[in-house]
Tab-separated table of C-alpha atoms in Angstrom:
chain	number	residue	atom	x	y	z
A	49	MET	CA	0.000	0.000	0.000
A	50	ASN	CA	1.352	3.449	-0.872
A	51	ASP	CA	0.343	7.087	-0.554
A	52	SER	CA	-2.405	6.693	-3.130
A	53	SER	CA	-4.130	3.888	-1.242
A	54	ILE	CA	-4.105	5.205	2.303
A	55	GLY	CA	-2.959	8.764	2.430
A	56	ASP	CA	-4.274	10.657	-0.585
A	57	ALA	CA	-7.249	12.884	0.086
A	58	THR	CA	-10.374	11.953	-1.802
A	59	GLY	CA	-12.529	14.904	-0.875
A	60	ILE	CA	-14.624	12.740	1.395
A	61	GLY	CA	-14.454	14.089	4.925
A	62	ARG	CA	-15.304	12.270	8.064
A	63	ARG	CA	-18.852	13.561	8.269
A	64	ARG	CA	-19.651	12.743	4.655
A	65	LEU	CA	-18.138	9.286	5.007
A	66	LEU	CA	-20.186	8.504	8.092
A	67	ALA	CA	-23.373	9.768	6.482
A	68	ALA	CA	-22.772	7.777	3.304
A	69	GLY	CA	-22.138	4.589	5.244
A	70	ALA	CA	-24.931	4.969	7.776
A	71	SER	CA	-27.579	3.056	5.853
A	72	ALA	CA	-25.329	0.144	4.935
A	73	ALA	CA	-23.891	-0.056	8.435
A	74	ALA	CA	-27.164	0.242	10.344
A	75	VAL	CA	-27.717	-3.498	10.672
A	76	GLY	CA	-24.135	-4.092	11.774
A	77	LEU	CA	-24.179	-1.207	14.211
A	78	ALA	CA	-27.486	-1.995	15.874
A	79	GLY	CA	-26.951	-3.686	19.189
A	80	CYS	CA	-23.245	-4.292	18.478
A	81	LEU	CA	-21.315	-1.296	19.664
A	82	GLY	CA	-21.348	-1.424	23.419
A	83	GLY	CA	-23.056	-4.807	23.536
A	84	ARG	CA	-20.041	-6.483	25.114
A	85	ASP	CA	-19.535	-6.906	28.845
A	86	GLY	CA	-16.209	-7.306	30.550
A	87	PRO	CA	-12.739	-6.582	29.170
A	88	VAL	CA	-12.220	-5.377	25.612
A	89	PRO	CA	-10.479	-8.078	23.522
A	90	GLU	CA	-7.105	-7.120	22.121
A	91	PRO	CA	-6.953	-6.122	18.449
A	92	THR	CA	-5.512	-8.702	16.063
A	93	VAL	CA	-2.796	-7.909	13.536
A	94	THR	CA	-3.463	-10.526	10.874
A	95	SER	CA	-0.445	-9.748	8.676
A	96	ASP	CA	2.480	-12.143	9.094
A	97	ARG	CA	4.737	-9.109	8.898
A	98	ILE	CA	4.121	-8.430	12.588
A	99	ASP	CA	6.104	-11.593	13.424
A	100	ASP	CA	9.041	-10.549	11.258
A	101	GLY	CA	11.109	-8.119	13.282
A	102	TRP	CA	8.417	-6.363	15.321
A	103	ARG	CA	8.256	-6.794	19.085
A	104	LEU	CA	5.490	-5.927	21.521
A	105	LEU	CA	6.568	-3.052	23.736
A	106	ASP	CA	3.453	-2.389	25.757
A	107	GLU	CA	-0.215	-3.261	26.134
A	108	SER	CA	-2.811	-1.014	27.734
A	109	GLU	CA	-6.492	-1.013	28.618
A	110	GLY	CA	-8.582	1.835	29.914
A	111	THR	CA	-11.316	4.403	29.382
A	112	VAL	CA	-10.642	6.771	26.483
A	113	PHE	CA	-13.569	9.098	27.102
A	114	GLU	CA	-16.892	9.291	28.898
A	115	ARG	CA	-19.511	11.733	27.603
A	116	ALA	CA	-23.201	12.413	28.125
A	117	TYR	CA	-25.565	12.373	25.132
A	118	GLY	CA	-28.948	13.383	26.489
A	119	PRO	CA	-29.702	11.164	29.491
A	120	VAL	CA	-27.176	8.513	28.421
A	121	THR	CA	-23.456	8.490	29.198
A	122	VAL	CA	-21.295	6.796	26.568
A	123	ARG	CA	-17.985	5.258	27.616
A	124	ALA	CA	-15.229	4.400	25.154
A	125	LEU	CA	-13.019	1.546	26.395
A	126	GLU	CA	-9.779	0.627	24.667
A	127	HIS	CA	-7.313	-2.221	24.359
A	128	THR	CA	-4.070	-1.146	22.696
A	129	LEU	CA	-0.950	-2.991	21.522
A	130	ILE	CA	2.278	-1.035	20.942
A	131	TYR	CA	5.110	-2.450	18.811
A	132	GLU	CA	8.537	-1.280	17.684
A	133	ASP	CA	10.835	-2.462	14.912
A	134	ALA	CA	13.360	-4.446	16.939
A	135	SER	CA	16.164	-4.267	14.368
A	136	VAL	CA	16.111	-0.454	14.238
A	137	ALA	CA	15.900	-0.047	18.021
A	138	GLU	CA	18.760	-2.495	18.558
A	139	ALA	CA	20.842	-0.900	15.790
A	140	LEU	CA	20.461	2.562	17.334
A	141	ALA	CA	21.531	1.157	20.700
A	142	GLU	CA	24.538	-0.608	19.169
A	143	ALA	CA	25.738	2.115	16.817
A	144	LEU	CA	24.878	5.265	18.792
A	145	ASP	CA	24.263	3.969	22.319
A	146	ALA	CA	20.834	5.600	21.907
A	147	SER	CA	17.433	4.482	23.161
A	148	GLY	CA	14.079	4.495	21.422
A	149	SER	CA	13.149	4.133	17.780
A	150	PRO	CA	11.276	6.182	15.162
A	151	VAL	CA	9.793	2.972	13.701
A	152	VAL	CA	6.698	2.071	15.727
A	153	PHE	CA	3.229	0.607	15.202
A	154	PHE	CA	0.023	0.784	17.268
A	155	ALA	CA	-3.272	-1.127	17.107
A	156	THR	CA	-6.352	-0.372	19.228
A	157	ARG	CA	-9.790	-1.906	19.660
A	158	LEU	CA	-12.266	0.714	20.887
A	159	ASP	CA	-15.529	-0.496	22.431
A	160	LEU	CA	-18.315	2.085	22.825
A	161	ARG	CA	-20.809	1.370	25.617
A	162	PRO	CA	-23.828	1.451	25.491
A	163	ALA	CA	-24.845	0.770	21.898
A	164	ILE	CA	-24.839	3.864	19.712
A	165	ASP	CA	-28.284	3.061	18.284
A	166	GLY	CA	-29.625	2.857	21.823
A	167	LEU	CA	-29.205	6.571	22.360
A	168	PRO	CA	-32.526	8.408	22.799
A	169	GLY	CA	-34.110	9.250	19.472
A	170	GLY	CA	-31.096	7.874	17.640
A	171	VAL	CA	-29.217	11.087	18.288
A	172	GLY	CA	-25.502	11.048	18.782
A	173	ARG	CA	-24.271	8.243	16.512
A	174	ASP	CA	-22.269	10.548	14.250
A	175	ARG	CA	-21.224	12.664	17.230
A	176	VAL	CA	-19.934	9.612	19.089
A	177	MET	CA	-18.055	8.343	16.039
A	178	THR	CA	-16.511	11.765	15.513
A	179	ALA	CA	-15.525	11.811	19.189
A	180	ALA	CA	-13.948	8.376	18.757
A	181	GLU	CA	-11.919	9.597	15.774
A	182	THR	CA	-10.799	12.712	17.633
A	183	ALA	CA	-9.762	10.609	20.627
A	184	ALA	CA	-7.861	8.240	18.320
A	185	VAL	CA	-5.889	11.084	16.749
A	186	ASP	CA	-5.102	12.585	20.164
A	187	ALA	CA	-3.944	9.224	21.518
A	188	PHE	CA	-1.825	8.626	18.409
A	189	ARG	CA	-0.088	11.962	18.882
A	190	ALA	CA	0.543	11.195	22.555
A	191	ARG	CA	1.940	7.726	21.861
A	192	LEU	CA	4.283	8.979	19.169
A	193	ARG	CA	5.408	11.758	21.486
A	194	SER	CA	6.198	9.226	24.206
A	195	ALA	CA	8.176	7.212	21.621
A	196	GLY	CA	10.310	10.263	20.825
A	197	THR	CA	8.524	11.856	17.848
A	198	GLU	CA	7.820	15.560	18.325
A	199	ASN	CA	6.123	18.369	16.370
A	200	LEU	CA	3.640	16.032	14.677
A	201	GLN	CA	1.589	17.872	12.055
A	202	GLU	CA	-1.333	16.565	9.999
A	203	VAL	CA	-0.595	16.864	6.276
A	204	ASP	CA	-3.427	14.902	4.673
A	205	GLU	CA	-6.776	13.207	5.310
A	206	GLY	CA	-8.595	10.758	3.065
A	207	VAL	CA	-10.019	7.251	3.071
A	208	THR	CA	-8.688	3.741	2.526
A	209	THR	CA	-10.022	0.181	2.456
A	210	VAL	CA	-8.975	-2.229	5.194
A	211	THR	CA	-9.368	-5.955	5.841
A	212	GLY	CA	-12.996	-7.036	5.545
A	213	GLY	CA	-13.730	-4.350	2.956
A	214	HIS	CA	-14.410	-1.678	5.555
A	215	THR	CA	-13.734	1.979	4.737
A	216	ALA	CA	-11.426	3.821	7.104
A	217	THR	CA	-10.711	7.483	7.576
A	218	ALA	CA	-6.961	7.846	7.053
A	219	TRP	CA	-4.481	10.558	7.965
A	220	ARG	CA	-0.852	11.285	7.152
A	221	PHE	CA	1.388	13.213	9.531
A	222	GLU	CA	4.922	14.519	9.579
A	223	GLY	CA	7.124	15.079	12.608
A	224	GLU	CA	10.666	14.919	13.940
A	225	PHE	CA	12.696	12.339	15.856
A	226	ALA	CA	15.827	13.412	17.736
A	227	LEU	CA	18.908	11.215	17.363
A	228	ASP	CA	20.987	11.589	20.507
A	229	GLY	CA	24.123	9.504	21.006
A	230	GLU	CA	27.689	9.167	19.856
A	231	VAL	CA	29.680	7.229	17.266
A	232	ALA	CA	33.304	6.253	16.822
A	233	LEU	CA	35.176	7.954	13.976
A	234	PRO	CA	37.771	6.299	11.709
A	235	ASP	CA	40.628	8.010	13.613
A	236	GLY	CA	39.576	6.330	16.855
A	237	SER	CA	37.928	9.367	18.417
A	238	THR	CA	34.215	9.710	19.115
A	239	THR	CA	31.761	12.428	18.235
A	240	ALA	CA	28.300	13.281	19.437
A	241	VAL	CA	25.301	12.668	17.211
A	242	ASP	CA	22.744	15.369	17.913
A	243	GLU	CA	20.520	15.525	14.869
A	244	VAL	CA	16.818	15.559	14.038
A	245	THR	CA	15.472	13.229	11.374
A	246	GLY	CA	12.109	13.686	9.736
A	247	VAL	CA	9.303	11.250	10.541
A	248	ARG	CA	6.248	10.246	8.533
A	249	ALA	CA	3.236	8.691	10.212
A	250	ARG	CA	-0.019	7.075	9.131
A	251	LEU	CA	-3.243	6.534	11.077
A	252	ALA	CA	-6.546	4.883	10.138
A	253	VAL	CA	-9.844	4.615	12.069
A	254	TRP	CA	-12.852	2.533	11.057
A	255	HIS	CA	-15.911	0.640	12.303
A	256	ASP	CA	-15.879	-3.092	11.614
A	257	GLY	CA	-19.529	-3.806	12.442
A	258	THR	CA	-18.781	-4.437	16.116
A	259	ASP	CA	-16.017	-2.128	17.310
A	260	VAL	CA	-14.040	0.907	16.271
A	261	LEU	CA	-10.539	-0.125	15.201
A	262	VAL	CA	-7.550	2.182	15.185
A	263	ALA	CA	-4.162	1.434	13.625
A	264	GLY	CA	-1.151	3.569	12.879
A	265	GLY	CA	2.594	3.730	12.694
A	266	ALA	CA	5.604	5.938	12.079
A	267	PHE	CA	8.945	5.682	10.309
A	268	PRO	CA	11.843	7.993	9.350
A	269	SER	CA	11.557	10.030	6.155
A	270	GLU	CA	15.228	9.420	5.279
A	271	PRO	CA	17.689	6.619	6.000
A	272	ILE	CA	18.864	7.043	9.578
A	273	THR	CA	22.472	6.747	8.419
A	274	ALA	CA	21.944	9.913	6.357
A	275	ALA	CA	20.823	11.790	9.476
A	276	VAL	CA	23.845	10.446	11.359
A	277	GLY	CA	26.081	11.708	8.559
A	278	ASP	CA	24.669	15.220	8.983
A	279	SER	CA	26.170	15.277	12.487
A	280	LEU	CA	29.649	14.161	11.422
A	281	PRO	CA	32.538	16.504	10.705
A	282	GLY	CA	33.859	17.070	7.206
A	283	SER	CA	32.931	14.613	4.478
A	284	ILE	CA	32.663	11.547	6.688
A	285	ASP	CA	29.795	9.340	5.534
A	286	GLY	CA	27.218	8.223	8.098
A	287	GLU	CA	26.742	4.772	6.629
A	288	THR	CA	30.498	4.151	6.612
A	289	VAL	CA	30.806	5.151	10.264
A	290	VAL	CA	27.862	2.989	11.313
A	291	GLU	CA	29.297	0.019	9.435
A	292	SER	CA	32.586	0.451	11.297
A	293	THR	CA	30.960	0.509	14.747
A	294	ALA	CA	28.055	-1.938	14.363
A	295	ASP	CA	27.503	-5.287	12.706
A	296	ALA	CA	26.211	-5.573	9.157
A	297	GLU	CA	22.640	-6.258	10.270
A	298	ALA	CA	22.542	-3.081	12.347
A	299	ALA	CA	24.045	-1.028	9.543
A	300	ASP	CA	21.472	-2.385	7.085
A	301	ALA	CA	18.624	-1.547	9.479
A	302	LEU	CA	19.747	2.073	9.825
A	303	ALA	CA	20.249	2.413	6.060
A	304	THR	CA	16.735	1.146	5.228
A	305	ASP	CA	14.908	3.081	2.514
A	306	PRO	CA	11.873	4.909	4.005
A	307	ALA	CA	9.712	3.424	1.227
A	308	ALA	CA	10.274	-0.039	2.727
A	309	PHE	CA	9.126	1.153	6.145
A	310	ASP	CA	6.128	2.865	4.554
A	311	GLU	CA	5.092	-0.352	2.815
A	312	GLU	CA	5.511	-2.314	6.048
A	313	VAL	CA	3.503	0.058	8.235
A	314	SER	CA	0.762	0.463	5.615
A	315	ALA	CA	0.353	-3.311	5.285
A	316	LEU	CA	0.100	-3.699	9.053
A	317	ILE	CA	-2.513	-0.955	9.365
A	318	VAL	CA	-4.991	-2.470	6.918
A	319	SER	CA	-4.555	-5.955	8.434
A	320	VAL	CA	-5.884	-5.107	11.897
A	321	THR	CA	-9.143	-6.811	12.891
């Protein structure tokens, strides 16, 4: 999946999308959202890619928001899985003695209780869904910030199709990730790496007939070795320095083309169920 399939704007905003899908989704929505008791099941990442180099960092459950619509209070409960690309995180630790990673992925199952269609007079369905989307974007920003990505700005909104044929609202963002560490130079000395690399991020939110699903991820907008090179004196090449201080696998991870990360994150997003 590339920019044209998940990120490009189509002119269909959130409100228009929800209105257009209301009739078709009515049967699936009725009695489903909020019909579950007990804990919210974890989201499932169905793509095999999640087992190839990604590791689970954290898992959380809680209440996302609680709002009154007429006499009824709607609670949004979440179950979130947070992953990072292990090879990039380990390569940064080995080559720069740095922590964190700009390559991360999140998946959330959001359960709205009680059922949206149970609200008095049917009011509030679109308002609740809009609130769920707003909460998803806010949580995405917060999670990326905690992972080290700052100054996240929305650059695009559109729609995409996810597993099961559902239509998701999709956003693209851009931000910055600070590289903070040090590397050994060819002459045996060391130098600090204090550079900011650009970050691209994708987020999608949709209703699957039972729950609201949220999936998103982030990755650098240039090879990390290029950003390392920007911190080095003279004409010293970042990839050469990394190769001299880390093993080949780590060097390859930090030299990865952003397009490969984009493909990986995009495939994971649409596979969440």
